[in-house]
Amino acid sequence: MKISENIRAVKAKIATAAKDAERDPVSVSLLAVSKTIAEEKILEAIKAGQNKFGENRVQEVERKWPALREAGASVELHLIGALQTNKTRTAVALFDVIETLDRLKLAYALAREMDRLDRRIPCFIQVNTGEESQKSGVLPNEADSFIDQCLHELDLPVAGLMCIPPANEERSLHFALLRKIAARNGLPLLSMGMSADYECAIAFGATHVRVGRAIFGERIS
Ligand SMILES: *Cc1c(COP(=O)(O)O)cnc(C)c1O
């Protein structure tokens, strides 16, 4: 299927899932996850009207996106992969939203570079809802104090929470947990749901769904 048709199909499913949850479909943003995807395909998505994208590696974005940004003037680019502290300055310059704020050292680095570049970009705090040792994110029982520190000590523009649930667990428990932590901390945005489960995530309040394979097909690498 063509990329434009895939986008249309995903958007239709988003609209249905939102209506089923008695939500306004415009309250759900579709992020096209274009990691490992070649520029021509991304350009096809931009031409089909897609204007929010997710990438997971700073270096790949430095390579691919300068030219793509010229093609898609209004593109909003989200970082959805782990950020090394020494790449913070580049990331603040390149991305429009950072979804993977996951530790205090990075919070300090982001605050410093946003000040230095005079560019305050919204952040999501990644929560390791499954408490998996190999996964990034703050632990659920540490989330409240981390959020408070980011907002009130570092004055970071934290807008929401993000999670990647464990592969083999009931997703709804993780989505519900993320929603609960966001609600009690007054954070309006929730980035959750991927190709396999974005409709479920919308039922649990996702405001941003991150969809790769359902738009661009299976990734090679
Ligand atoms: C790759 C990736 C996605 C997209 O996954 P698909 O299964 O291709 O939809 C979403 N979120 C994150 C953090 C990812 O790394």
Short mmCIF file of C-alpha atoms and ligand atoms in Angstrom, two decimals:
data_model
loop_
_atom_site.label_atom_id
_atom_site.label_comp_id
_atom_site.label_asym_id
_atom_site.label_seq_id
_atom_site.Cartn_x
_atom_site.Cartn_y
_atom_site.Cartn_z
CA MET A 1 0.00 0.00 0.00
CA LYS A 2 1.02 3.53 -0.61
CA ILE A 3 2.18 5.61 2.33
CA SER A 4 -0.58 8.17 1.78
CA GLU A 5 -3.18 5.39 1.93
CA ASN A 6 -1.63 3.97 5.09
CA ILE A 7 -1.78 7.39 6.73
CA ARG A 8 -5.40 7.79 5.74
CA ALA A 9 -6.25 4.33 7.13
CA VAL A 10 -4.47 5.00 10.45
CA LYS A 11 -6.20 8.36 10.77
CA ALA A 12 -9.58 6.74 10.19
CA LYS A 13 -8.86 4.21 12.94
CA ILE A 14 -7.74 6.99 15.26
CA ALA A 15 -11.01 8.83 14.62
CA THR A 16 -13.07 5.72 15.32
CA ALA A 17 -11.14 4.89 18.50
CA ALA A 18 -11.54 8.48 19.70
CA LYS A 19 -15.28 8.51 19.05
CA ASP A 20 -15.68 5.15 20.79
CA ALA A 21 -13.98 6.71 23.81
CA GLU A 22 -16.21 9.79 23.54
CA ARG A 23 -13.22 11.93 22.69
CA ASP A 24 -12.71 14.53 19.99
CA PRO A 25 -10.49 12.98 17.28
CA VAL A 26 -8.50 16.23 17.04
CA SER A 27 -7.33 15.63 20.62
CA VAL A 28 -5.15 12.77 19.29
CA SER A 29 -1.98 13.62 17.33
CA LEU A 30 -0.47 11.08 14.98
CA LEU A 31 3.32 10.92 15.06
CA ALA A 32 4.75 9.10 12.04
CA VAL A 33 7.79 7.23 13.36
CA SER A 34 10.36 7.51 10.58
CA LYS A 35 13.45 5.97 12.22
CA THR A 36 15.50 3.99 9.66
CA ILE A 37 13.12 5.13 6.91
CA ALA A 38 14.63 6.68 3.77
CA GLU A 39 14.10 10.33 2.89
CA GLU A 40 11.98 9.63 -0.23
CA LYS A 41 9.42 7.77 1.85
CA ILE A 42 9.33 10.46 4.50
CA LEU A 43 8.85 13.03 1.76
CA GLU A 44 5.88 11.03 0.51
CA ALA A 45 4.35 11.26 3.97
CA ILE A 46 5.00 15.02 4.15
CA LYS A 47 3.35 15.46 0.76
CA ALA A 48 0.36 13.49 2.02
CA GLY A 49 -0.03 16.14 4.72
CA GLN A 50 1.67 14.35 7.62
CA ASN A 51 3.34 17.01 9.77
CA LYS A 52 4.41 15.30 12.99
CA PHE A 53 7.27 12.83 13.00
CA GLY A 54 9.19 10.80 15.56
CA GLU A 55 12.86 9.83 15.28
CA ASN A 56 15.01 7.99 17.80
CA ARG A 57 18.61 8.92 16.94
CA VAL A 58 20.18 12.38 16.95
CA GLN A 59 22.79 11.50 14.32
CA GLU A 60 20.22 10.11 11.91
CA VAL A 61 18.20 13.31 12.23
CA GLU A 62 21.27 15.47 11.59
CA ARG A 63 21.77 13.53 8.36
CA LYS A 64 18.19 13.22 7.08
CA TRP A 65 16.21 16.18 8.28
CA PRO A 66 17.88 19.43 7.12
CA ALA A 67 16.70 18.75 3.56
CA LEU A 68 13.35 17.34 4.66
CA ARG A 69 12.65 20.41 6.78
CA GLU A 70 12.96 22.54 3.66
CA ALA A 71 10.29 20.39 2.01
CA GLY A 72 7.98 20.35 5.00
CA ALA A 73 8.11 23.81 6.49
CA SER A 74 5.68 23.12 9.33
CA VAL A 75 6.97 19.73 10.44
CA GLU A 76 7.11 19.05 14.19
CA LEU A 77 9.88 16.62 15.05
CA HIS A 78 9.80 14.55 18.26
CA LEU A 79 12.75 12.74 19.82
CA ILE A 80 11.44 9.33 20.95
CA GLY A 81 14.76 7.55 21.62
CA ALA A 82 17.24 7.72 24.48
CA LEU A 83 19.23 10.96 24.63
CA GLN A 84 22.88 10.96 25.70
CA THR A 85 23.74 13.96 27.83
CA ASN A 86 26.56 15.02 25.49
CA LYS A 87 24.07 15.32 22.60
CA THR A 88 21.66 17.55 24.49
CA ARG A 89 22.61 20.79 22.76
CA THR A 90 22.23 19.28 19.29
CA ALA A 91 18.93 17.70 20.29
CA VAL A 92 17.48 20.97 21.59
CA ALA A 93 18.46 22.65 18.33
CA LEU A 94 17.15 19.87 16.05
CA PHE A 95 13.94 18.69 17.68
CA ASP A 96 10.69 20.46 18.52
CA VAL A 97 9.70 18.09 21.33
CA ILE A 98 11.79 15.77 23.55
CA GLU A 99 9.76 12.74 24.67
CA THR A 100 12.48 10.88 26.52
CA LEU A 101 13.41 12.91 29.57
CA ASP A 102 14.28 10.04 31.89
CA ARG A 103 16.88 11.10 34.47
CA LEU A 104 18.01 14.04 36.53
CA LYS A 105 21.35 14.51 34.80
CA LEU A 106 19.53 14.92 31.48
CA ALA A 107 17.00 17.27 33.06
CA TYR A 108 19.84 19.56 34.20
CA ALA A 109 21.48 19.39 30.76
CA LEU A 110 18.20 20.19 28.98
CA ALA A 111 17.50 23.14 31.26
CA ARG A 112 21.00 24.50 30.66
CA GLU A 113 20.92 24.12 26.87
CA MET A 114 17.39 25.53 26.54
CA ASP A 115 18.60 28.60 28.41
CA ARG A 116 21.74 28.86 26.36
CA LEU A 117 19.94 28.49 23.02
CA ASP A 118 16.97 30.51 24.24
CA ARG A 119 14.74 27.75 22.90
CA ARG A 120 12.24 26.21 25.29
CA ILE A 121 10.81 23.07 23.72
CA PRO A 122 8.13 20.89 25.34
CA CYS A 123 9.32 17.73 27.08
CA PHE A 124 7.61 14.46 27.98
CA ILE A 125 8.96 12.46 30.88
CA GLN A 126 9.41 8.80 30.03
CA VAL A 127 8.04 6.47 32.69
CA ASN A 128 9.24 2.87 32.88
CA THR A 129 5.77 1.57 33.74
CA GLY A 130 6.88 -2.06 33.50
CA GLU A 131 9.91 -1.45 35.77
CA GLU A 132 12.07 -3.26 33.20
CA SER A 133 15.81 -3.12 33.90
CA GLN A 134 16.75 -2.81 30.21
CA LYS A 135 14.33 0.04 29.56
CA SER A 136 14.79 3.76 30.19
CA GLY A 137 12.41 5.88 32.14
CA VAL A 138 11.76 6.93 35.70
CA LEU A 139 10.12 4.33 37.92
CA PRO A 140 6.43 4.86 38.68
CA ASN A 141 7.06 5.38 42.40
CA GLU A 142 9.71 8.01 41.65
CA ALA A 143 7.69 9.82 39.00
CA ASP A 144 5.91 12.37 41.21
CA SER A 145 9.08 13.76 42.76
CA PHE A 146 10.94 13.72 39.42
CA ILE A 147 8.12 15.62 37.71
CA ASP A 148 8.04 18.11 40.57
CA GLN A 149 11.79 18.67 40.36
CA CYS A 150 11.73 19.17 36.58
CA LEU A 151 8.82 21.62 36.76
CA HIS A 152 9.63 23.59 39.88
CA GLU A 153 13.38 23.39 40.47
CA LEU A 154 14.54 23.38 36.86
CA ASP A 155 11.58 25.21 35.34
CA LEU A 156 11.51 22.78 32.41
CA PRO A 157 8.52 22.94 30.03
CA VAL A 158 7.24 19.46 30.92
CA ALA A 159 3.96 18.88 29.07
CA GLY A 160 3.28 15.21 29.53
CA LEU A 161 4.38 11.61 30.02
CA MET A 162 5.48 8.88 27.65
CA CYS A 163 5.74 5.10 28.04
CA ILE A 164 6.67 1.96 26.13
CA PRO A 165 4.88 -0.97 27.82
CA PRO A 166 6.59 -4.38 28.14
CA ALA A 167 6.08 -6.52 25.05
CA ASN A 168 4.11 -9.33 26.62
CA GLU A 169 1.95 -7.64 29.16
CA GLU A 170 -1.58 -6.31 29.10
CA ARG A 171 -1.07 -2.82 27.63
CA SER A 172 -4.14 -1.29 29.19
CA LEU A 173 -2.66 -1.60 32.71
CA HIS A 174 0.38 0.41 31.62
CA PHE A 175 -1.66 3.01 29.75
CA ALA A 176 -3.96 3.42 32.76
CA LEU A 177 -0.98 3.79 35.10
CA LEU A 178 0.59 6.49 32.90
CA ARG A 179 -2.72 8.35 32.73
CA LYS A 180 -3.07 8.22 36.50
CA ILE A 181 0.44 9.61 37.13
CA ALA A 182 -0.14 12.41 34.60
CA ALA A 183 -3.52 13.33 36.07
CA ARG A 184 -2.31 13.60 39.65
CA ASN A 185 0.57 15.81 38.51
CA GLY A 186 -1.58 18.04 36.31
CA LEU A 187 0.16 17.08 33.05
CA PRO A 188 -2.15 17.27 30.00
CA LEU A 189 -0.32 15.16 27.40
CA LEU A 190 0.15 11.39 27.08
CA SER A 191 2.39 9.82 24.43
CA MET A 192 1.48 6.15 24.30
CA GLY A 193 0.46 3.56 21.72
CA MET A 194 2.35 2.23 18.68
CA SER A 195 1.26 0.36 15.52
CA ALA A 196 0.04 -2.67 17.47
CA ASP A 197 -1.91 -0.90 20.19
CA TYR A 198 -2.65 2.75 19.40
CA GLU A 199 -6.41 2.22 19.44
CA CYS A 200 -6.21 0.80 22.96
CA ALA A 201 -3.99 3.72 24.00
CA ILE A 202 -6.58 6.20 22.71
CA ALA A 203 -9.22 4.54 24.85
CA PHE A 204 -6.94 5.28 27.83
CA GLY A 205 -6.41 8.92 26.93
CA ALA A 206 -3.40 9.03 24.57
CA THR A 207 -2.93 12.50 23.07
CA HIS A 208 0.04 11.36 20.94
CA VAL A 209 0.30 7.97 19.26
CA ARG A 210 3.64 6.93 17.74
CA VAL A 211 3.06 4.84 14.63
CA GLY A 212 5.87 3.47 12.44
CA ARG A 213 5.22 0.15 10.72
CA ALA A 214 1.53 0.76 10.03
CA ILE A 215 2.57 3.80 7.96
CA PHE A 216 5.95 2.92 6.44
CA GLY A 217 5.83 -0.90 6.47
CA GLU A 218 8.25 -3.24 8.26
CA ARG A 219 11.63 -1.73 9.08
CA ILE A 220 14.65 -3.50 7.57
CA SER A 221 17.12 -2.77 10.37
C1 LIG B 1 9.92 2.43 16.83
C2 LIG B 1 9.12 3.11 17.87
C3 LIG B 1 7.74 3.31 17.70
C4 LIG B 1 6.96 2.82 16.50
O1 LIG B 1 6.77 1.44 16.56
P1 LIG B 1 5.87 0.70 15.44
O2 LIG B 1 5.65 -0.64 16.02
O3 LIG B 1 6.71 0.68 14.20
O4 LIG B 1 4.64 1.49 15.27
C5 LIG B 1 7.06 3.98 18.70
N1 LIG B 1 7.68 4.45 19.80
C6 LIG B 1 9.01 4.28 20.00
C7 LIG B 1 9.65 4.81 21.23
C8 LIG B 1 9.77 3.59 19.04
O5 LIG B 1 11.08 3.42 19.25
#
